[in-house]
XYZ file of C-alpha atoms in Angstrom:
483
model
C -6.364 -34.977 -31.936
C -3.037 -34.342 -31.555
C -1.871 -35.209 -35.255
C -4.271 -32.708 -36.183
C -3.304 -30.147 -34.360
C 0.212 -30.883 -35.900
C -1.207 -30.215 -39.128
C -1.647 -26.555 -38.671
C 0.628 -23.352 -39.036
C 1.863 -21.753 -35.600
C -0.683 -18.663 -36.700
C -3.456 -20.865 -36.556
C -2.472 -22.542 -32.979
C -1.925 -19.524 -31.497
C -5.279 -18.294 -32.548
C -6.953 -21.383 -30.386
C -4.623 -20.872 -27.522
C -6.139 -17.099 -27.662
C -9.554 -18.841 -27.421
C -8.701 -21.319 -24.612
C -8.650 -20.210 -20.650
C -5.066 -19.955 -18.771
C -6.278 -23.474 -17.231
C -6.620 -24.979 -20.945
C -3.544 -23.167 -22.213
C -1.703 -25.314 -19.040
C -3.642 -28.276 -20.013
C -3.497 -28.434 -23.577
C 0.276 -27.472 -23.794
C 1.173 -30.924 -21.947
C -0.128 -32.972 -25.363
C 3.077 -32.618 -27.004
C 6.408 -30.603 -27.617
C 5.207 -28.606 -30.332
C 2.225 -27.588 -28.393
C 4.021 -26.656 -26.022
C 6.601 -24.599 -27.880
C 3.707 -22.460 -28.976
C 2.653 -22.138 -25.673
C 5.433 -20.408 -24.331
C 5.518 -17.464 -26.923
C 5.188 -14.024 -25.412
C 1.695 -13.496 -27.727
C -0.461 -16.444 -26.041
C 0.000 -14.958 -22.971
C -0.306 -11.626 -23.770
C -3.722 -12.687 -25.299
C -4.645 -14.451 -21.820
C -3.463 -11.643 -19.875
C -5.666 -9.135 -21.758
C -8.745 -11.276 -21.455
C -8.992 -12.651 -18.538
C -7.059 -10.538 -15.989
C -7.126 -6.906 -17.629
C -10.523 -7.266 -19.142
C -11.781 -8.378 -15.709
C -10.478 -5.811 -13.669
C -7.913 -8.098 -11.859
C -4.978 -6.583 -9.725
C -2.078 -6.844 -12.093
C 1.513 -4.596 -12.269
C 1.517 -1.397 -14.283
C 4.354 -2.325 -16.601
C 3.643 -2.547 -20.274
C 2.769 -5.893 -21.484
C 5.781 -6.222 -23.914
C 8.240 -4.978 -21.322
C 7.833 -8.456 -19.634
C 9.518 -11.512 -21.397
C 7.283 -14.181 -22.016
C 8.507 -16.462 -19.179
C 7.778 -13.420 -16.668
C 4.806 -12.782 -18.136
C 3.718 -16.340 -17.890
C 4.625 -16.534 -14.485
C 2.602 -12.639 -13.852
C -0.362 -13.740 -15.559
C -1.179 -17.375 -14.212
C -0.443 -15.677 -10.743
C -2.839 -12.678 -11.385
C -5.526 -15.253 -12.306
C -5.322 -17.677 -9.159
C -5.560 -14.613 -7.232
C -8.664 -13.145 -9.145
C -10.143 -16.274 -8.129
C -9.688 -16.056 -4.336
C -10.884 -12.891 -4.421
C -14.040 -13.442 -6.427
C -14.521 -16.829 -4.213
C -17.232 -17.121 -1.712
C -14.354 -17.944 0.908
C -11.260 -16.269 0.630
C -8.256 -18.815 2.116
C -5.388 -16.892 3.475
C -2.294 -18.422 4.335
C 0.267 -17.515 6.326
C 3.704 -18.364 4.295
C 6.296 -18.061 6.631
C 7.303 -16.219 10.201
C 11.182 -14.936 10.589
C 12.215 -14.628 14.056
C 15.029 -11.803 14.944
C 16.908 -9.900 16.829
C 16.819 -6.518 15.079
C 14.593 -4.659 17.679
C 10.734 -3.088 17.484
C 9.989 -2.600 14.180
C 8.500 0.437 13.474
C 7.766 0.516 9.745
C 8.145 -2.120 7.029
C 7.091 -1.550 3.582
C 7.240 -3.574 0.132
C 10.083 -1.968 -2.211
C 10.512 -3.904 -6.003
C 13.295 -2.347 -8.312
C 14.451 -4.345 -11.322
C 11.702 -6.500 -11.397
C 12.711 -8.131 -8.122
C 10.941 -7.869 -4.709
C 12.175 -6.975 -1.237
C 10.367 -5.848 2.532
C 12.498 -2.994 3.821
C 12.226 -2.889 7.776
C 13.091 0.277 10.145
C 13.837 -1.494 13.675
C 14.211 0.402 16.721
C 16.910 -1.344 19.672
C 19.176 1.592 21.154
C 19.709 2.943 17.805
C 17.491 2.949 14.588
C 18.662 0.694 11.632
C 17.115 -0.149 8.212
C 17.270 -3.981 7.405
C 16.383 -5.015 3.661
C 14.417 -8.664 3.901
C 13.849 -11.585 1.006
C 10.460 -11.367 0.600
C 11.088 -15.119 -0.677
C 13.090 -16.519 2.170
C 12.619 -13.159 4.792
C 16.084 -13.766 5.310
C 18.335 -10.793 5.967
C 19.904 -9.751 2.701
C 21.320 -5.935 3.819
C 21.639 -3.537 6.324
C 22.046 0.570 6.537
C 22.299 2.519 9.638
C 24.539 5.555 10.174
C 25.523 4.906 13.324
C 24.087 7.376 16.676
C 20.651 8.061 15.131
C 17.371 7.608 15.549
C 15.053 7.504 12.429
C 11.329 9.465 12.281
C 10.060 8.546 8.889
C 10.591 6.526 5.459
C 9.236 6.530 1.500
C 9.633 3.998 -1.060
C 9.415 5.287 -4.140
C 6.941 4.649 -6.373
C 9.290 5.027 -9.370
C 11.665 1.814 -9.850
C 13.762 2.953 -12.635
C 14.874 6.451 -10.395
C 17.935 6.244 -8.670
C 16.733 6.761 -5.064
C 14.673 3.613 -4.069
C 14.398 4.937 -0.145
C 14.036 8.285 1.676
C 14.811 8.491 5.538
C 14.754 10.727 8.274
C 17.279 10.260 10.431
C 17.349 12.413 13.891
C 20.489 12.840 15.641
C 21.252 14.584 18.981
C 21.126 18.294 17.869
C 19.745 17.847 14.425
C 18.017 16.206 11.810
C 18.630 15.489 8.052
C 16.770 13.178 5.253
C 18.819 10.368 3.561
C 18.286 9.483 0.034
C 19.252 5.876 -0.667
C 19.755 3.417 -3.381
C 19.267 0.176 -3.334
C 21.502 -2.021 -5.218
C 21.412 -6.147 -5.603
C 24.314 -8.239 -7.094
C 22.038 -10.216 -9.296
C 20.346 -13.310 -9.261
C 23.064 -15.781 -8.695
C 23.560 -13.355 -4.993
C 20.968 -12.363 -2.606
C 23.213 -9.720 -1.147
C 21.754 -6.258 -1.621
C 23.333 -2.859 -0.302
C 22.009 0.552 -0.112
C 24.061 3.356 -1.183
C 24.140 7.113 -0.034
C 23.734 9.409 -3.237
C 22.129 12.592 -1.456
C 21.206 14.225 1.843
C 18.667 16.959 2.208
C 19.627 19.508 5.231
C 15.391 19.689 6.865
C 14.111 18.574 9.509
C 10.729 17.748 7.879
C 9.443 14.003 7.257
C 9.331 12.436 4.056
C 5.882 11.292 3.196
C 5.920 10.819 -0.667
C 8.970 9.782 -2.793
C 8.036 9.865 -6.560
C 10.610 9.713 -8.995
C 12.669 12.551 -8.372
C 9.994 14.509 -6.668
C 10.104 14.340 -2.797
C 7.368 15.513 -0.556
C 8.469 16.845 2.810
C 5.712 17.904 5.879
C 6.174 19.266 9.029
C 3.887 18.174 12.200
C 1.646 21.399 11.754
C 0.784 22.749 7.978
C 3.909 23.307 5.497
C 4.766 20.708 3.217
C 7.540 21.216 0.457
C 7.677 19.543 -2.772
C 11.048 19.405 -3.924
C 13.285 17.907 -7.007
C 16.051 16.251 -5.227
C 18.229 16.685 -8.177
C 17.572 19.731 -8.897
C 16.785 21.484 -5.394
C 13.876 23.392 -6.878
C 10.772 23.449 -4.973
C 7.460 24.733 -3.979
C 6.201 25.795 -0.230
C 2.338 24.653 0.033
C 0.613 25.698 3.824
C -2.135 24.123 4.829
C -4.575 25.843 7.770
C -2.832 25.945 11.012
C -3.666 23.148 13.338
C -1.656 21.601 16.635
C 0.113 18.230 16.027
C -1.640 17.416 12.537
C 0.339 14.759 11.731
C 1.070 14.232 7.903
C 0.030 10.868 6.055
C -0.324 11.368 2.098
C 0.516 13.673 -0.630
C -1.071 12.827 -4.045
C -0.455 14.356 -7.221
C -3.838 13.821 -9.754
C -5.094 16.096 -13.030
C -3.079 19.332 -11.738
C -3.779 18.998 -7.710
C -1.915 18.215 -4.988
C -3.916 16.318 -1.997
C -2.093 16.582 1.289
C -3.754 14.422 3.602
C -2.839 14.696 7.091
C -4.465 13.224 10.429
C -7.097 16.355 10.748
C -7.271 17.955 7.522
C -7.361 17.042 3.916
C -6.271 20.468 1.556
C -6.088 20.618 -2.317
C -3.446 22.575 -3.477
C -3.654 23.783 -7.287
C 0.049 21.800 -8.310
C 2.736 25.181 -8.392
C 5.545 25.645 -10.426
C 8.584 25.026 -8.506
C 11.415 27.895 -8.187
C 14.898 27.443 -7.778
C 16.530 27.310 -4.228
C 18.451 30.332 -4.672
C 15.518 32.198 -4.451
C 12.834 33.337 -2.352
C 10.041 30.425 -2.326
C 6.460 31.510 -2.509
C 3.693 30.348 -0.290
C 0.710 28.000 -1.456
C -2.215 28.035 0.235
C -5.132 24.970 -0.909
C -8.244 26.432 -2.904
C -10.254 23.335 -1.216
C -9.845 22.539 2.554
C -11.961 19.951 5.127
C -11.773 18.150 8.057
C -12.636 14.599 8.990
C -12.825 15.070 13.054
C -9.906 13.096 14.831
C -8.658 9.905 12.556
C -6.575 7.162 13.388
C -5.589 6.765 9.605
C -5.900 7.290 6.251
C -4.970 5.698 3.312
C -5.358 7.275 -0.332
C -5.357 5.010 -3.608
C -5.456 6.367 -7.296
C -7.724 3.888 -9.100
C -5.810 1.938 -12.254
C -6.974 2.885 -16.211
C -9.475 -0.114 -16.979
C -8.212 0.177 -20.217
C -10.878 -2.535 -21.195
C -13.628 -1.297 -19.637
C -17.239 -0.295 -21.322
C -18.156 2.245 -18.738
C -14.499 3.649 -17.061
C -14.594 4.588 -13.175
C -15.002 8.897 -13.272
C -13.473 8.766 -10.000
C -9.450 8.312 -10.142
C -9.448 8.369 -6.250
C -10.357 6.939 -3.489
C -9.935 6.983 0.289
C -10.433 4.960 3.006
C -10.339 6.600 6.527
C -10.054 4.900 10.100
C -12.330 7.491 12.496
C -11.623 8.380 15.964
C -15.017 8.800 17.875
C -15.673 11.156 20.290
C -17.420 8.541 22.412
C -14.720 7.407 24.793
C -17.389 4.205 25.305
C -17.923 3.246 21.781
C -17.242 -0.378 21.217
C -16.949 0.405 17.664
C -14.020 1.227 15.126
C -15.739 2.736 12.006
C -14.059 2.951 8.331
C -15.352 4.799 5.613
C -14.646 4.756 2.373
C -15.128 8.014 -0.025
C -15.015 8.747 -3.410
C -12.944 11.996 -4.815
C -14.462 13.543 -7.922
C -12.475 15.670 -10.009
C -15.938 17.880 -11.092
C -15.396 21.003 -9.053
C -19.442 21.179 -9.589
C -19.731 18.164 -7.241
C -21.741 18.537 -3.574
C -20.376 17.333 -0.146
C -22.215 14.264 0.274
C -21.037 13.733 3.867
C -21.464 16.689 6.730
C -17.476 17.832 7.246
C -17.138 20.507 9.611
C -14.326 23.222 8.126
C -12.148 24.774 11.043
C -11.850 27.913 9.594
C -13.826 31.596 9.701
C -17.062 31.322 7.838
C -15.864 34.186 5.994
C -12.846 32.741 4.525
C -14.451 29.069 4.252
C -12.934 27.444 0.990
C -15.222 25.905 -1.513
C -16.184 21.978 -0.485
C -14.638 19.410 -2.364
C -15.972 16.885 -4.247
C -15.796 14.288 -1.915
C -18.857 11.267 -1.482
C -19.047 9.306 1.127
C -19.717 5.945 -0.523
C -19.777 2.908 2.348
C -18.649 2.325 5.691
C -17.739 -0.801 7.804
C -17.868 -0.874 11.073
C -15.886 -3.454 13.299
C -14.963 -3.763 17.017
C -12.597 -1.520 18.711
C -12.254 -2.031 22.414
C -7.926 -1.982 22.595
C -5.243 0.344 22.456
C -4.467 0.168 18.675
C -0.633 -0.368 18.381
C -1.202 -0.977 14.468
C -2.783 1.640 12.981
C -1.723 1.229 9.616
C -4.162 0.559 6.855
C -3.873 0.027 3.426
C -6.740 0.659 0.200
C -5.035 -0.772 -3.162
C -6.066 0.605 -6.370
C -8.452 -1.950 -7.368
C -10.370 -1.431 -3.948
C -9.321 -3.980 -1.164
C -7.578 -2.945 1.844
C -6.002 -4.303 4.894
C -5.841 -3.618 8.723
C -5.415 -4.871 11.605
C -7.867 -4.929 14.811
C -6.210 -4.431 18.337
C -7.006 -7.403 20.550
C -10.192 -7.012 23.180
C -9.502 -5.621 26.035
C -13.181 -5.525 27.355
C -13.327 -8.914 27.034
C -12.329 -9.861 30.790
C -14.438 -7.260 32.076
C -13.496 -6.801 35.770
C -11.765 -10.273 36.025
C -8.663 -10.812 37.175
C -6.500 -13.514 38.367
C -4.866 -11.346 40.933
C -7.589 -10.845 42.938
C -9.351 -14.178 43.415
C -8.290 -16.642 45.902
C -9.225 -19.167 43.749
C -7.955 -19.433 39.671
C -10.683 -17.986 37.568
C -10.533 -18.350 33.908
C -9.659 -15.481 32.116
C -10.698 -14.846 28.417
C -8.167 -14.146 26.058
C -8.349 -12.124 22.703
C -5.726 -11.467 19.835
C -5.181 -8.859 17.559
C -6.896 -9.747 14.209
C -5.826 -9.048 10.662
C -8.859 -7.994 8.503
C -8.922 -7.904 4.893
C -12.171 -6.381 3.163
C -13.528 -5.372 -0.418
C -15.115 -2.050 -1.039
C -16.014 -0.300 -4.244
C -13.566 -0.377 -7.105
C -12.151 -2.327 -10.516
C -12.378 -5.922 -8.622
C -16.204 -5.284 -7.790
C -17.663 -3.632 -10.057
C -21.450 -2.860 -9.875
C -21.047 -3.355 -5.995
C -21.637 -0.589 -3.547
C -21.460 -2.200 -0.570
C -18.311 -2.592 1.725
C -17.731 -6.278 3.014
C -15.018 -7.801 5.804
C -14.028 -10.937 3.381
C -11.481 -13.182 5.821
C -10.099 -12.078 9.160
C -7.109 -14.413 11.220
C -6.116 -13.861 14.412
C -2.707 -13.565 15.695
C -1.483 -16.243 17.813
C 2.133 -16.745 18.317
C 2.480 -14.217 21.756
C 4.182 -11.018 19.669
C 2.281 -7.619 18.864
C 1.923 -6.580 15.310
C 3.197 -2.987 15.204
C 3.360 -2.452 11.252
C 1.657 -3.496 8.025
C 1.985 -3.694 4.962
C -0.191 -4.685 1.647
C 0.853 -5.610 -2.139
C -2.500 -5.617 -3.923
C -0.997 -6.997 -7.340
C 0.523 -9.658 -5.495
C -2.010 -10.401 -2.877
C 0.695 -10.426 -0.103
C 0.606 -8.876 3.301
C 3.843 -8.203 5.636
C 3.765 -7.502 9.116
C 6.164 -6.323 11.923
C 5.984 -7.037 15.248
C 7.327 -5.427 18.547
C 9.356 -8.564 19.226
C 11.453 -7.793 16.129
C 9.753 -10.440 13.851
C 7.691 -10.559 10.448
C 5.125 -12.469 9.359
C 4.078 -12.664 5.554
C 0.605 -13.805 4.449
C -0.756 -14.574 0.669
C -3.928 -14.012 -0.947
């Protein structure tokens, strides 16, 4: 077989590696040196990526195919595939990679940041002072530090952008006032796993950053104004959503013109403004759509990917997933439901939303369904209450531990030891409508672990294309998990 394979032109082998599966491409490039040679070219695995990750609707990075040299893309595509499997699996394995064990304090945030096609986990820890540590996500080894000294900081963005030159946006609260940090992050190559992060701007507000895309920052207050502002450039825009006490701001999406502030009562569409310079006088925006969701304990937005490939293409570019607060202070149940946003303006509320404004200046309802909902225990205070939807519609949280599950028992009280039960925090991964299921509508808890080394997660977060999840703990260590 093999001398006959040697008998044909490189064109012709390339067109049977096209018609082989990324297991037979590993298989078949093991017969001999030229196979293998042919093998590694950027166009066999640009043909495998295209059919059997893109054309399937598995999670895979937005950069262009031919950006990626063929050893990357190798590496991207094989990975994509593995993890397509798991997910499509009857039983998902999760594994937990590695724990790091510091000193650094609570941490209070910790996010994912890539730039240059590398990957890092950026912590905020909390001792007497705030500081920002930059982890391996490799090794989570320590690889750079920024803090400015007597500060306390109330809010981070990555940005979404890797090629702009700010890579982090902070807010950093000193004793009589408070300013935003914009900061790059800069590595020393591959041979060094130093990286430092370098101060190229400061913005004089006391607002928190929520969104950092590109050179675009979005700003929000605690009550209704949030400002969308070219760093660069200082202009901006002023947008004002209904007045409400303590409404705490989570998202700010930009999709086909709008703007979607989502904050913890209120979710307002903004028609996107033109931004004015800072010199002069800003105008107000107020949202042409507004609704509330009742009390939530978090929100998280995701902007569905272009199935490129796809016979029938998803109408719906968003979708949300929201963690409700019930009234009920004797529920036993955490609820999450997951919506659909519909760009039709024609579109009916599917789900009752009470609007806390006059019925005489009610805005027009959005086009918002309601499309599933899970519903899973709740009976602890919830020191995590991060959650995460990817594009491709998984998502990520974590349960607090069960605090009912004593009852009245305690080992204080009893002359005699009494067993107590125990319970642990749980992290909870789960499918809902999107790219990865398609032609499913229901919503369905795939794997859940428990957390059993003694700390308290406190953070989360969740790289769909990678199928990795990062947590922080209030003992000042992380734990990373894979897909």
């Amino acid at each position: 077989m093999a001398q006959i394979l040697d008998c044909l032109d490189d064109d012709s082998l390339i067109l049977i590696f096209a018609a082989l599966t990324i297991p037979d491409i590993q298989a078949l490039r093991q017969v001999c040196r030229r196979l293998w040679f042919i093998s590694i070219q950027s166009i066999v695995w640009q043909n495998a990526c295209k059919t059997y990750i893109l054309q399937e609707h598995i999670p895979f990075p937005t950069e262009s195919l031919t950006s990626l040299s063929a050893k990357e893309l190798e590496r991207q595509t094989i990975r994509a595939y593995h993890l397509g499997q798991n997910w499509r699996s009857p039983n998902i394995q999760l594994r937990r990679l590695r724990t790091a064990v510091s000193h650094t304090g609570i941490i209070e945030e910790i996010k994912f940041v890539s730039k240059g096609g590398k990957n890092w986990v950026v912590t905020i820890s909390l001792g007497i002072w705030s500081s920002l540590y930059i982890w391996d996500s490799t090794t989570l080894q320590i690889v750079g530090q920024w803090s400015p000294g007597k500060a306390v900081f109330n809010g981070m963005a990555i940005n979404t952008d890797q090629n702009s030159d700010a890579t982090v946006a902070i807010s950093v609260r000193h004793s009589s006032y408070t300013v935003i940090k914009l900061l790059s992050l800069d590595f020393e190559g591959s041979a060094a796993p130093g990286v430092s992060l370098r101060l190229i701007a400061t913005l004089q507000t006391g607002h928190k950053p929520i969104t950092l895309r590109g050179d675009n920052i979005s700003l929000s207050d605690h009550d209704s104004e949030t400002i969308i502002m070219n760093w660069k450039t200082g202009e901006q825009c002023l947008l004002r959503s209904p007045a409400t006490w303590q409404d705490n701001p989570l998202h700010a999406t930009f999709v086909a013109g709008n703007i979607i502030v989502v904050r913890a009562r209120s979710v307002c569409v903004f028609t996107e403004p033109s931004m004015v310079s800072s010199s002069h006088e800003v105008p107000v925006n107020l949202p042409h759509t507004y609704l509330s969701l009742g009390w939530v304990d978090g929100i998280s937005m995701s902007e569905q990917p272009i199935l490129q490939y796809a016979e029938n293409p998803y109408a719906s570019p968003l979708s949300m997933l929201v963690r409700t607060k019930g009234d009920d202070p004797w529920s036993l149940q955490d609820q999450f439901r997951f919506y659909t946003v519909h760009s039709s303006a024609g579109t009916e509320l599917a789900d009752s939303v009470q609007e806390e404004v006059p019925l005489g200046t009610r805005p027009r309802a959005p086009a918002l369904t309601l499309t599933t909902t899970i519903s899973c225990p709740n009976r602890g205070p919830l020191r995590c209450s991060d959650i995460v939807l990817g594009r491709y519609g998984t998502a990520v949280w974590v349960l607090p531990a069960d605090r009912s599950a004593a009852g009245l028992i305690s080992e204080h009280v009893h002359l005699q030891r009494v067993p107590v039960p125990t319970s642990n925090q749980t992290l909870t991964i789960a499918s809902f409508p999107g790219p990865l299921h398609c032609g499913s509508d229901e919503a369905q808890i795939r794997v859940s672990i428990e957390n059993e080394d003694g700390s308290s997660w406190s953070c989360m977060d969740y790289d769909e294309e990678r199928g990795l999840i990062v947590l922080g703990s209030s003992t000042g260590g992380i734990s990373l998990f894979s897909l």
